[in-house]
Short mmCIF file of C-alpha atoms and ligand atoms in Angstrom, two decimals:
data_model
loop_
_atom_site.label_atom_id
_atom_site.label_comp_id
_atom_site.label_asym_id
_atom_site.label_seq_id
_atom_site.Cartn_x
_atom_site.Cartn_y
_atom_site.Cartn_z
CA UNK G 215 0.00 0.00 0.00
CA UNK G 216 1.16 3.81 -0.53
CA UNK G 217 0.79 5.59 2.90
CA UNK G 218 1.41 9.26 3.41
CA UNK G 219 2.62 10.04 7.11
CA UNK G 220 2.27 14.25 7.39
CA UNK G 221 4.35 14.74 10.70
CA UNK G 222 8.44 13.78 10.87
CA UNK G 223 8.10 13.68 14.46
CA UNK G 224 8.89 10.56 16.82
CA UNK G 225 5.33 9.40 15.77
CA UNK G 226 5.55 10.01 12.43
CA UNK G 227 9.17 8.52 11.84
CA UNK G 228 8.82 5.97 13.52
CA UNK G 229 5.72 4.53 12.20
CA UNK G 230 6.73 5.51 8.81
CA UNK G 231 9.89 3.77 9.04
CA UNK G 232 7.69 0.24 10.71
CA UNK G 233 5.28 0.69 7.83
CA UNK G 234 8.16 0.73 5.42
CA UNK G 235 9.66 -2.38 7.14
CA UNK G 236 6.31 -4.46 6.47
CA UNK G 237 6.65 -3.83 2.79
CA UNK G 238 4.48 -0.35 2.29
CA UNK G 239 5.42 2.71 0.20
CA UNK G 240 5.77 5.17 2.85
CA UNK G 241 6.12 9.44 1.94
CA UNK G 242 6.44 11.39 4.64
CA UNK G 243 5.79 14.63 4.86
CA UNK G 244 7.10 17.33 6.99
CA UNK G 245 7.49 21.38 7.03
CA UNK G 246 10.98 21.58 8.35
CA UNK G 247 12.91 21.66 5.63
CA UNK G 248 16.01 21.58 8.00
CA UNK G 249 15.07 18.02 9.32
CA UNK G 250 13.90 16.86 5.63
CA UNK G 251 17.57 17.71 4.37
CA UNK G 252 18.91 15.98 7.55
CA UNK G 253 16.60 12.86 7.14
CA UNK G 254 17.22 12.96 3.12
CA UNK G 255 21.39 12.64 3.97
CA UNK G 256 20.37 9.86 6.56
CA UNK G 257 20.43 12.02 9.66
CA UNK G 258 18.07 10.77 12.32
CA UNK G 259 17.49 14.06 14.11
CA UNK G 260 15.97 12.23 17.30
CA UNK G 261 17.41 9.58 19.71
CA UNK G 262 15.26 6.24 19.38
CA UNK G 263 16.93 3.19 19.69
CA UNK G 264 16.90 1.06 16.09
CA UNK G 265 15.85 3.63 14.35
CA UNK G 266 18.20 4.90 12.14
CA UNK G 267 18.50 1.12 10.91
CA UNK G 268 15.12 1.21 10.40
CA UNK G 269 14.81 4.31 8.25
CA UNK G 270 17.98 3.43 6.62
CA UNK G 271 17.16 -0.02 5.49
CA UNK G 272 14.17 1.61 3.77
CA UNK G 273 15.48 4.41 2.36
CA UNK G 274 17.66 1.26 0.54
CA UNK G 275 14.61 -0.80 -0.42
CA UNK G 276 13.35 2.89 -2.19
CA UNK G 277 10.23 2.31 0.37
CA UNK G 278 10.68 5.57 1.91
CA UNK G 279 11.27 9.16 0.95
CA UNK G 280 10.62 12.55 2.72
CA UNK G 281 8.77 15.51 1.40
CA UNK G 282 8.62 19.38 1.89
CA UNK G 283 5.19 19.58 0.47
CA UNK G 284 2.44 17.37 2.29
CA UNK G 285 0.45 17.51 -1.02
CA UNK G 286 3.65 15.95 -2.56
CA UNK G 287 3.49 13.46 0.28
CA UNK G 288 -0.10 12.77 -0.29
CA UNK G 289 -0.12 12.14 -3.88
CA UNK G 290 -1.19 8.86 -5.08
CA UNK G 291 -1.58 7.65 -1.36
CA UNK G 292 -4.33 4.78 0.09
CA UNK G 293 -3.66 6.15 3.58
CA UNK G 294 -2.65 9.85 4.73
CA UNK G 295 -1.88 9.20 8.72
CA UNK G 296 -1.51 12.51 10.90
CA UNK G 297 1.00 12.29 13.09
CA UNK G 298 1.02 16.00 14.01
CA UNK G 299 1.59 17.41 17.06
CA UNK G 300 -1.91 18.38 19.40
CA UNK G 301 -0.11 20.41 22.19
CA UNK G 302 -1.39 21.47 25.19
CA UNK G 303 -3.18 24.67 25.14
CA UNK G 304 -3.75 27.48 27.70
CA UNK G 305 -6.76 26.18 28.72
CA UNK G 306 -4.97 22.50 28.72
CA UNK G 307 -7.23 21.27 27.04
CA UNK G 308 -5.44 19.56 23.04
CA UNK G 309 -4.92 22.12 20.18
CA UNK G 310 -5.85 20.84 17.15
CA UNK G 311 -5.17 23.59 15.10
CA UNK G 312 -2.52 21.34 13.17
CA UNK G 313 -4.45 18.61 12.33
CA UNK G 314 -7.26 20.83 11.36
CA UNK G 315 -5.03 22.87 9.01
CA UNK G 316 -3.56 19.66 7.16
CA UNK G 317 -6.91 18.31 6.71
CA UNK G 318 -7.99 21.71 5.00
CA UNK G 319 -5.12 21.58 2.93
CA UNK G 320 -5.39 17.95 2.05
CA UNK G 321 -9.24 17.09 1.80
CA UNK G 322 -9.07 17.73 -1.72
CA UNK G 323 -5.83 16.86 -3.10
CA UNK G 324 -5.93 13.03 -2.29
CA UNK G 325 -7.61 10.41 -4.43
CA UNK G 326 -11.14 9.76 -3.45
CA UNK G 327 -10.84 6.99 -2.26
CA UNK G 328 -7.90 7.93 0.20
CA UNK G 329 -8.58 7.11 4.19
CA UNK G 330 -7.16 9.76 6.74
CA UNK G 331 -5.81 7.98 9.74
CA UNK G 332 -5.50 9.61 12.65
CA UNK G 333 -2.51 9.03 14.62
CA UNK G 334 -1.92 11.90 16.94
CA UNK G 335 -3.75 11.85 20.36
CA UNK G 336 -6.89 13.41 20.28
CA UNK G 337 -9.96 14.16 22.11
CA UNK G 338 -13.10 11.94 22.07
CA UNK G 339 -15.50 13.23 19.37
CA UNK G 340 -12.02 14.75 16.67
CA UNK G 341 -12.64 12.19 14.27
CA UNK G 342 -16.32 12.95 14.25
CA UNK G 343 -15.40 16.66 13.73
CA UNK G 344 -13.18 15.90 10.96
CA UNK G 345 -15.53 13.49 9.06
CA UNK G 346 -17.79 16.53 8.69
CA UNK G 347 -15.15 19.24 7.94
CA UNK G 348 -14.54 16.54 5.01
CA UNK G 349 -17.99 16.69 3.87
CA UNK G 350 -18.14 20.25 4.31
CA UNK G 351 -15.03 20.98 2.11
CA UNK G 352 -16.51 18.66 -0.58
CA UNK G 353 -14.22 15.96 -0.24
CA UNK G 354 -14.93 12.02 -0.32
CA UNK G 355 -12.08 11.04 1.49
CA UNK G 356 -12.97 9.10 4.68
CA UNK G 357 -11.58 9.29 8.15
CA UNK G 358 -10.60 6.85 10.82
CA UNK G 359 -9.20 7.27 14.37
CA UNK G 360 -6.21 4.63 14.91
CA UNK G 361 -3.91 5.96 18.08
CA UNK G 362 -0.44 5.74 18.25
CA UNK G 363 0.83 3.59 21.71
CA UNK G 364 4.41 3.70 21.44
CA UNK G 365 6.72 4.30 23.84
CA UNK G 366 9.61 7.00 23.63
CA UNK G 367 12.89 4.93 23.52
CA UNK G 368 11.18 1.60 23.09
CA UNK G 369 9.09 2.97 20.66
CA UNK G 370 10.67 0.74 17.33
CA UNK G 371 9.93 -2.44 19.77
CA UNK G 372 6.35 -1.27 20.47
CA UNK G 373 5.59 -0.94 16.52
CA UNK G 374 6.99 -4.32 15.93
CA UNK G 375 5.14 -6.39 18.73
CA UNK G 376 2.26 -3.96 19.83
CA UNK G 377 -0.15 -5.25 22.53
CA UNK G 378 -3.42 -4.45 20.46
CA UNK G 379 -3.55 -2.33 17.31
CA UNK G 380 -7.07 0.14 17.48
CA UNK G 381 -9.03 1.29 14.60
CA UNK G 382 -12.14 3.06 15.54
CA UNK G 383 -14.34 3.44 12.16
CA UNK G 384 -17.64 3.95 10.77
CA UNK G 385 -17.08 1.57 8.03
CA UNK G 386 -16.12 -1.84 8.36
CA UNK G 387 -14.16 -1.77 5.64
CA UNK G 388 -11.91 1.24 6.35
CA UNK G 389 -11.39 -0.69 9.77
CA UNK G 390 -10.59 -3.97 7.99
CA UNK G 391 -8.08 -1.36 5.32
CA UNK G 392 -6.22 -0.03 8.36
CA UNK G 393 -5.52 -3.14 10.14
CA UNK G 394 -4.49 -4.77 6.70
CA UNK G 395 -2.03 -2.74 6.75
CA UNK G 396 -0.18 -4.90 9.93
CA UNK G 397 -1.15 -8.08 8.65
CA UNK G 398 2.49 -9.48 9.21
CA UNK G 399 2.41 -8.75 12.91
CA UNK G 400 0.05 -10.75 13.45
CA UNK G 401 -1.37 -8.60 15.97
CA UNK G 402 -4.20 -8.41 18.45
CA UNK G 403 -6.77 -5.41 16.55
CA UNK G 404 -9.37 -4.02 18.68
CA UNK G 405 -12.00 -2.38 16.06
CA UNK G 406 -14.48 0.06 17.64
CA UNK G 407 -15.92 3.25 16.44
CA UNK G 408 -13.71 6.34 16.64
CA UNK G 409 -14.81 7.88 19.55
CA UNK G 410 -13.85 4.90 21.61
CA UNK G 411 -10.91 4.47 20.19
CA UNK G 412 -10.04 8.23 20.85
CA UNK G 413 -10.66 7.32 24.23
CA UNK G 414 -8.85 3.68 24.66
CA UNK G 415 -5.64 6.27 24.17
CA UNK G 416 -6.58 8.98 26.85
CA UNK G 417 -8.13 6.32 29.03
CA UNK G 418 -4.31 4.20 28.76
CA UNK G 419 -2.33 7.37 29.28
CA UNK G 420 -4.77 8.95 32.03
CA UNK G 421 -4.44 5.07 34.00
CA UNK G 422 -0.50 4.29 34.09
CA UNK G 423 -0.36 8.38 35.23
CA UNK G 424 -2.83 7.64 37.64
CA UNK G 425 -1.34 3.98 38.93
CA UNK G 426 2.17 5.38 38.53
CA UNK G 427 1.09 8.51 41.03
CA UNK G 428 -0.34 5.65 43.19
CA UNK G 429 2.85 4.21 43.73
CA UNK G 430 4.68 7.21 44.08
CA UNK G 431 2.38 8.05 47.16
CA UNK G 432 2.83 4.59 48.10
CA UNK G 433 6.40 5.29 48.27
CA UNK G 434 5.65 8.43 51.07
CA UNK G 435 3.32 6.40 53.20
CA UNK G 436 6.34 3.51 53.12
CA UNK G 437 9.18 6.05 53.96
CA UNK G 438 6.73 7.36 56.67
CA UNK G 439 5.90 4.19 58.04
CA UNK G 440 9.59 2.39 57.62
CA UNK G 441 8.41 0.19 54.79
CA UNK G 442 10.26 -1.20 51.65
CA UNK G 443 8.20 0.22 48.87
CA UNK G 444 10.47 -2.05 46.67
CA UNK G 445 9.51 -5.02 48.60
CA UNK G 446 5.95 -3.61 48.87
CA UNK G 447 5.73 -3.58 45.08
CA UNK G 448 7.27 -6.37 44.24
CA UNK G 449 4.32 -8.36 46.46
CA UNK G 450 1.88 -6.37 44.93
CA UNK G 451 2.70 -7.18 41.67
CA UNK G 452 2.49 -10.74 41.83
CA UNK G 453 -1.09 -10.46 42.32
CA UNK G 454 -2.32 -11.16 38.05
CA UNK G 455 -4.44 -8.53 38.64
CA UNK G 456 -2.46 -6.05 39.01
CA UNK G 457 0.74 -7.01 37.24
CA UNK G 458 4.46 -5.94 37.46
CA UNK G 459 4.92 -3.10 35.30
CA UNK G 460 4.86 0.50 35.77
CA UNK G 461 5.08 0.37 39.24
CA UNK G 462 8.51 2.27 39.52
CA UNK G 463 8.38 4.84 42.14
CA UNK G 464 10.02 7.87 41.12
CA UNK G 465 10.08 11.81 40.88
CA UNK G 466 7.07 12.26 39.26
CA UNK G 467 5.97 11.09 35.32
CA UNK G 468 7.02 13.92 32.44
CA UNK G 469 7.21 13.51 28.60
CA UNK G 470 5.38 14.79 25.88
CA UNK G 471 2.11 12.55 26.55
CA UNK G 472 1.20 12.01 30.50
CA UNK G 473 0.93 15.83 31.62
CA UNK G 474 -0.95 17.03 28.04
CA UNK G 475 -3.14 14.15 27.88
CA UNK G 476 -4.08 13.49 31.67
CA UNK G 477 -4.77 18.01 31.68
CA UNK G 478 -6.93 17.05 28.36
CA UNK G 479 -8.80 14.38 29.40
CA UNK G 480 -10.12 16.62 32.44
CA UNK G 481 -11.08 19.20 29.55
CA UNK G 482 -12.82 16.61 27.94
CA UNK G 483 -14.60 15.09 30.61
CA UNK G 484 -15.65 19.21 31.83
CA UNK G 485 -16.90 19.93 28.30
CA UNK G 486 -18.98 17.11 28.84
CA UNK G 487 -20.19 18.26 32.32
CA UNK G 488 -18.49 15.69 34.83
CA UNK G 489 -15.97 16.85 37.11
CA UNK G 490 -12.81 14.04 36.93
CA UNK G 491 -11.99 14.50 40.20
CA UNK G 492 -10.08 11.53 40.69
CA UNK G 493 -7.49 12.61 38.10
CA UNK G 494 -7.54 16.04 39.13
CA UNK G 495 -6.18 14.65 42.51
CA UNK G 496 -3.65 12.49 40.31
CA UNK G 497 -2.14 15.74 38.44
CA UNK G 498 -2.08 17.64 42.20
CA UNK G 499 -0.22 14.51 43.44
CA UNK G 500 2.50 14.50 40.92
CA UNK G 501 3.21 18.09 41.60
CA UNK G 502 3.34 17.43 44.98
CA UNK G 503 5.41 14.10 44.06
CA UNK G 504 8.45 17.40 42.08
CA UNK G 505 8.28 19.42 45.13
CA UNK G 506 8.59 16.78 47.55
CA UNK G 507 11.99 15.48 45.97
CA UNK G 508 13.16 18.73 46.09
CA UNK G 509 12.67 19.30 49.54
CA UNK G 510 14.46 15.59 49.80
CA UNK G 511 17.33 17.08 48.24
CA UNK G 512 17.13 20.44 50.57
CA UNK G 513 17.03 18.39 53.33
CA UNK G 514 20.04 16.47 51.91
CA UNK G 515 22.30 20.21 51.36
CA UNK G 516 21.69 20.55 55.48
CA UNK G 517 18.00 22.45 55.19
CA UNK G 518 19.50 25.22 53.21
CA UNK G 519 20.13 25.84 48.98
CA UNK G 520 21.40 29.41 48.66
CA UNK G 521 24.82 28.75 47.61
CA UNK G 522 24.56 24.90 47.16
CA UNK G 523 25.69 22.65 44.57
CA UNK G 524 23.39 20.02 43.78
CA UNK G 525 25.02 17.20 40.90
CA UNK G 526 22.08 16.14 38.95
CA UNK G 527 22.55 12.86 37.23
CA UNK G 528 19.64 12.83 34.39
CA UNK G 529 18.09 15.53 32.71
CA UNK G 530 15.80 13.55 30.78
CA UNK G 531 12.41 12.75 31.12
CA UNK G 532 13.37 8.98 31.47
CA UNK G 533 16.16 6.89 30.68
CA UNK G 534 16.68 5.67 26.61
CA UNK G 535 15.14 8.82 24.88
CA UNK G 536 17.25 12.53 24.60
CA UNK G 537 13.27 14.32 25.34
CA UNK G 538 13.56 16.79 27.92
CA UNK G 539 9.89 17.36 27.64
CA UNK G 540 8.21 18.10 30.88
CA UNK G 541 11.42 16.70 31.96
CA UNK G 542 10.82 15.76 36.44
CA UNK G 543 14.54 16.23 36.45
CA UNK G 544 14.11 20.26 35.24
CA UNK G 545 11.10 21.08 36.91
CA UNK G 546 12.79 19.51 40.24
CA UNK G 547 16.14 21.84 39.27
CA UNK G 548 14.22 24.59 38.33
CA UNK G 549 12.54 25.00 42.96
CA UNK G 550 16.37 24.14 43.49
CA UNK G 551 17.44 27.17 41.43
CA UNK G 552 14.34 29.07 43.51
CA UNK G 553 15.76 28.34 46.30
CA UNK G 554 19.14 29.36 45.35
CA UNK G 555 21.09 26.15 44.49
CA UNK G 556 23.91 25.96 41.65
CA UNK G 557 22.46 23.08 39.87
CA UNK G 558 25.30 21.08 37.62
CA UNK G 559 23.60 18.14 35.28
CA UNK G 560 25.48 14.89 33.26
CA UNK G 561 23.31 13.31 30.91
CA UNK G 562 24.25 10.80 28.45
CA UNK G 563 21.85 11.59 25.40
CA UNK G 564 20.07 14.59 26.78
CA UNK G 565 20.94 18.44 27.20
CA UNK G 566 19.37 21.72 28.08
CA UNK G 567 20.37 25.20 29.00
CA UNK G 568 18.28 24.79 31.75
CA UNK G 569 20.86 23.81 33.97
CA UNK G 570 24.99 23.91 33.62
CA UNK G 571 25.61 20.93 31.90
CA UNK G 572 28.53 18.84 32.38
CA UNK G 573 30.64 16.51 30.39
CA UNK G 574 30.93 13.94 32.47
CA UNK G 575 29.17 12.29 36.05
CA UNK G 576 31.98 12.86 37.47
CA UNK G 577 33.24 16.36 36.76
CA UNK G 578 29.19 17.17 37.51
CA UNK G 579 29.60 16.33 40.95
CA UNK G 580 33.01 18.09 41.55
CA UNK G 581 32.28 20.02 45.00
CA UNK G 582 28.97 19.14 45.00
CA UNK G 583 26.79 19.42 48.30
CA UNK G 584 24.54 17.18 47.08
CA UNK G 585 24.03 14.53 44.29
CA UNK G 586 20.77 13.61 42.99
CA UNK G 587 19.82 10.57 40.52
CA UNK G 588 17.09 12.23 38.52
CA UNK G 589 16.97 9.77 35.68
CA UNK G 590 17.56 5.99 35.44
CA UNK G 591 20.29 6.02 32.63
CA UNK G 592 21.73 2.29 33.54
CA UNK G 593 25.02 3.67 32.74
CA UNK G 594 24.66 5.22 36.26
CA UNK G 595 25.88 1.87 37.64
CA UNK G 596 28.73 1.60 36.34
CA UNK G 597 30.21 4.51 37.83
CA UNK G 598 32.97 4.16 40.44
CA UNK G 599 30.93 5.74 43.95
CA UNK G 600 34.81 5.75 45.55
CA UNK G 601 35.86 8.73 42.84
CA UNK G 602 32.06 10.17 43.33
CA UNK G 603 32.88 10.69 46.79
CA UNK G 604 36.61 11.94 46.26
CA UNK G 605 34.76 14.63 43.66
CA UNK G 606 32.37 15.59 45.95
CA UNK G 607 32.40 18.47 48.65
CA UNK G 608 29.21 16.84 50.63
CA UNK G 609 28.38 13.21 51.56
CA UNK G 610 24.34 12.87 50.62
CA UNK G 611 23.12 11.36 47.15
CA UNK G 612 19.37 11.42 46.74
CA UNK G 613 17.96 8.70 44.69
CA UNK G 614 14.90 9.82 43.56
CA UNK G 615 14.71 6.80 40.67
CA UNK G 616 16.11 4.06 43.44
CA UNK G 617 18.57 3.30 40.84
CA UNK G 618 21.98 3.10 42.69
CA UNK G 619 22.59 0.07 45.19
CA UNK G 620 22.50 1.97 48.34
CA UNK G 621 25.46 -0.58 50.04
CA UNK G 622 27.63 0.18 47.08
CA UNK G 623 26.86 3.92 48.17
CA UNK G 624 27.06 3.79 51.51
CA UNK G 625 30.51 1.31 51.23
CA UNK G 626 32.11 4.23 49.28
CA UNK G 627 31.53 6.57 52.15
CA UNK G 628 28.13 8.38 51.25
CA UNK G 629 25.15 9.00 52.85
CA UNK G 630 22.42 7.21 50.30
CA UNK G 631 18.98 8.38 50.66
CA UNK G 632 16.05 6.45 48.26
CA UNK G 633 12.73 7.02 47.66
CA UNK G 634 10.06 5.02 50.23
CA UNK G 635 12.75 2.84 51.66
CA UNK G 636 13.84 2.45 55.03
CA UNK G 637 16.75 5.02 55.74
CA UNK G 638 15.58 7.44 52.99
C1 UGA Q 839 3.60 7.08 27.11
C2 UGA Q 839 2.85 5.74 27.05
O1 UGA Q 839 3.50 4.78 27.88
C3 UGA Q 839 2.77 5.21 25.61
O2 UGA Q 839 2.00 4.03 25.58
C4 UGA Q 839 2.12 6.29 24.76
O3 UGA Q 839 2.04 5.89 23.40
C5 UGA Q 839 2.92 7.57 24.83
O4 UGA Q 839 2.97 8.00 26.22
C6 UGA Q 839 2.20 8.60 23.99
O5 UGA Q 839 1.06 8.95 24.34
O6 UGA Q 839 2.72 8.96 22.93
P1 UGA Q 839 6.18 7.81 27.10
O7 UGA Q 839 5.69 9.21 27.30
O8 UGA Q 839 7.22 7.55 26.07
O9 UGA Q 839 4.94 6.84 26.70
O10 UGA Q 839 6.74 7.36 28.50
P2 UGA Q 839 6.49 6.19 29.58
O11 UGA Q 839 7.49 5.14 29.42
O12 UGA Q 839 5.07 5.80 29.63
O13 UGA Q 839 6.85 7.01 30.91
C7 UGA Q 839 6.09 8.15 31.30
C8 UGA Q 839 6.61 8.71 32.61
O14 UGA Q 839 6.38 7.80 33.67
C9 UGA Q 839 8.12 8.97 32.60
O15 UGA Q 839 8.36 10.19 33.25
C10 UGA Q 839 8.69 7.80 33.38
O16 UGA Q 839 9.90 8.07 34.02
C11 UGA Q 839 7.58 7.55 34.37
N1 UGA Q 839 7.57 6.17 34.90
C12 UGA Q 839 7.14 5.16 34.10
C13 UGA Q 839 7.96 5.92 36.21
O17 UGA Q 839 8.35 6.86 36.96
N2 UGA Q 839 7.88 4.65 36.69
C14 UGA Q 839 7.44 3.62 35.93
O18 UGA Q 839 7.38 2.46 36.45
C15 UGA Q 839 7.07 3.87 34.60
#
């Protein structure tokens, strides 16, 4: 099949490059002609892991090439996905004024038969919109609502073995089109009608925010009580019903998704006239969840931060992707900086100018007061704590990931303070 993907993005990329690998015709189009030239010369202008081998292989086969023009990208296509951005807006409720604009400029440049595929997360009730704005424009394309669930730095993985693919249509046969398109994977496909598939993706995003915030809170009532929250979750977990994953403790969630979509879904559900209290509580919680690590780290610098140093190991949302989106680690550095602390970061992909960044983990915490594990790069193990604690001016490290082995920390001299474990 020929599929259009408008949107170069980490969405668009990487299910352009997946759709390429199972044998489809893939032009994708993008307005930055910056990161078209770069992608054109094989420059993969994000960090995803497999990738560039993706893209690359096929950019070989001929399966893939990247426009300027989205009508370019659109010509001749069976499928023109949208994998545009739908930030939050003032209001926090999505912005679609990108999708909107694409459709205008698309509805009547594809072949009639041609099947928009919406990728991008939007709210309940888009696709509906758009179906009409079709009609309205005079065009006989169709419009289905298929949401993306991929995973920033495992997101080529997720593509290949998804749990469930969802097409939400009003025609069986776009439904059975999209889903088609995956044959190979031989994948679970849940086929609803849009609106419920627009909400599978806020309801999935809006529940691991909400069970992640559980355990973070979990985590307090632990250190508070002189629990294990590891050990707690661990026995939780083996319970089938609730399950193992995502049930990592840590500063709070960030990224492009969690904090736009949980803020939208409350929009949604207002619009509608209920009050989503519950996840109201779950956004106030996480908040709380940033300020309370910060105070950790306060506590850590002797109950003061005007003229600290505080290491930060991590300025990324979350280990294996460079996004420093709604980044924990910067919104915790940025009440440190408040309060006066010199805030020096090491990150392995990521950077900002946010914070001083350093070159290495060690030269970040070179007289620090403090250091504090902000995101759970592995590569965080391997580091010598002996020539941490040489570098160092203080003795604390705050683990706000519980990534470190606190007897490695504490055998190298330090003071090792977790998150909901005993001693924290
Ligand atoms: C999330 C969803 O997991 C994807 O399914 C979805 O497709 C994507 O949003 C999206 O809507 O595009 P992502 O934002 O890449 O993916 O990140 P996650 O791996 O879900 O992590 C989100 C946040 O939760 C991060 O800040 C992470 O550090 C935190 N987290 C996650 C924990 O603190 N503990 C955990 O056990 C898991």
């Amino acid at each position: 099949m020929q599929v259009a993907i408008i949107g170069a993005g980490y969405v668009g990329l990487v299910t352009g490059g997946g759709l390429a690998s199972l044998g489809h015709r893939v032009r994708l189009g993008e307005v930055d002609s910056d990161r078209v030239a770069r992608l054109d010369s094989g420059d993969v202008p994000i960090f995803e892991h497999g990738l560039p081998d993706l893209l690359s292989s096929g950019s070989e086969q001929d399966l893939i090439s990247y426009h300027t023009s989205n009508v370019e990208a659109a010509e001749g296509a069976d499928f023109i996905f949208l994998c545009l951005p739908t930030p939050q807006a003032d209001d926090g409720r999505a912005d679609l004024g990108l999708v909107h604009a694409v459709v205008d400029e698309l509805a009547n440049e594809v072949a009639d038969d041609a099947i928009f595929v919406v990728k991008s997360t939007v709210p309940p009730g888009t696709v509906a919109g758009l179906r009409k704005r079709l009609a309205d424009l005079g065009s006989p394309a169709r419009v289905v609502s298929h949401p993306e669930f991929l995973r920033e730095g495992k997101a080529v993985e997720d593509f290949m073995e998804p749990d469930r693919i969802v097409v939400g249509a009003y025609d069986e046969q776009d439904a059975e089109a999209v889903a088609d398109l995956y044959a190979s994977l031989d994948a679970k496909v849940v086929r609803t009608d849009p609106t419920s598939a627009e909400m599978i993706k806020y309801a999935s995003n809006s529940y691991l925010a909400a069970r992640l915030t559980f355990v973070n809170t979990l985590a307090n009532v632990c250190e508070a009580v002189g629990a294990d929250v590891l050990d707690v979750i661990s026995g939780m977990g083996m319970d089938h019903r609730i399950g193992r994953h995502f049930l990592k403790p840590g500063p709070g969630y960030g990224g492009s998704c969690f904090p736009k979509d949980t803020a939208a879904l409350i929009g949604v559900a207002e619009d509608a006239g209920y009050d989503f209290e519950l996840l109201r509580a779950v956004i106030d919680a996480d908040h709380q969840q940033r300020r309370r690590v910060a105070e950790k780290v306060r506590q850590a610098a002797g109950g003061g931060l005007r003229g600290r140093r505080v290491a930060m190991w991590g300025v990324a949302f979350k280990a294996g992707t460079d996004d420093v989106r709604e980044s924990p680690a910067l919104r915790i550095a940025e009440l440190l900086k408040e309060e006066g602390a010199d805030v020096v970061a090491y990150d392995p992909e990521a950077t900002t100018d946010q914070v001083t960044m350093a070159a290495d983990p060690i030269e970040a915490t070179r007289d620090a007061d403090v250091l504090f594990i902000a995101t759970e790069w592995p590569v965080f193990l391997t580091i010598d704590m002996t020539d941490v604690a040489k570098a160092m001016k203080g003795y604390r490290v705050v683990d706000s990931r519980n990534l470190l082995d606190p007897t490695a920390v504490r055998a190298a001299g330090l003071d090792y303070w977790g998150l909901g474990r005993p001693g924290a």
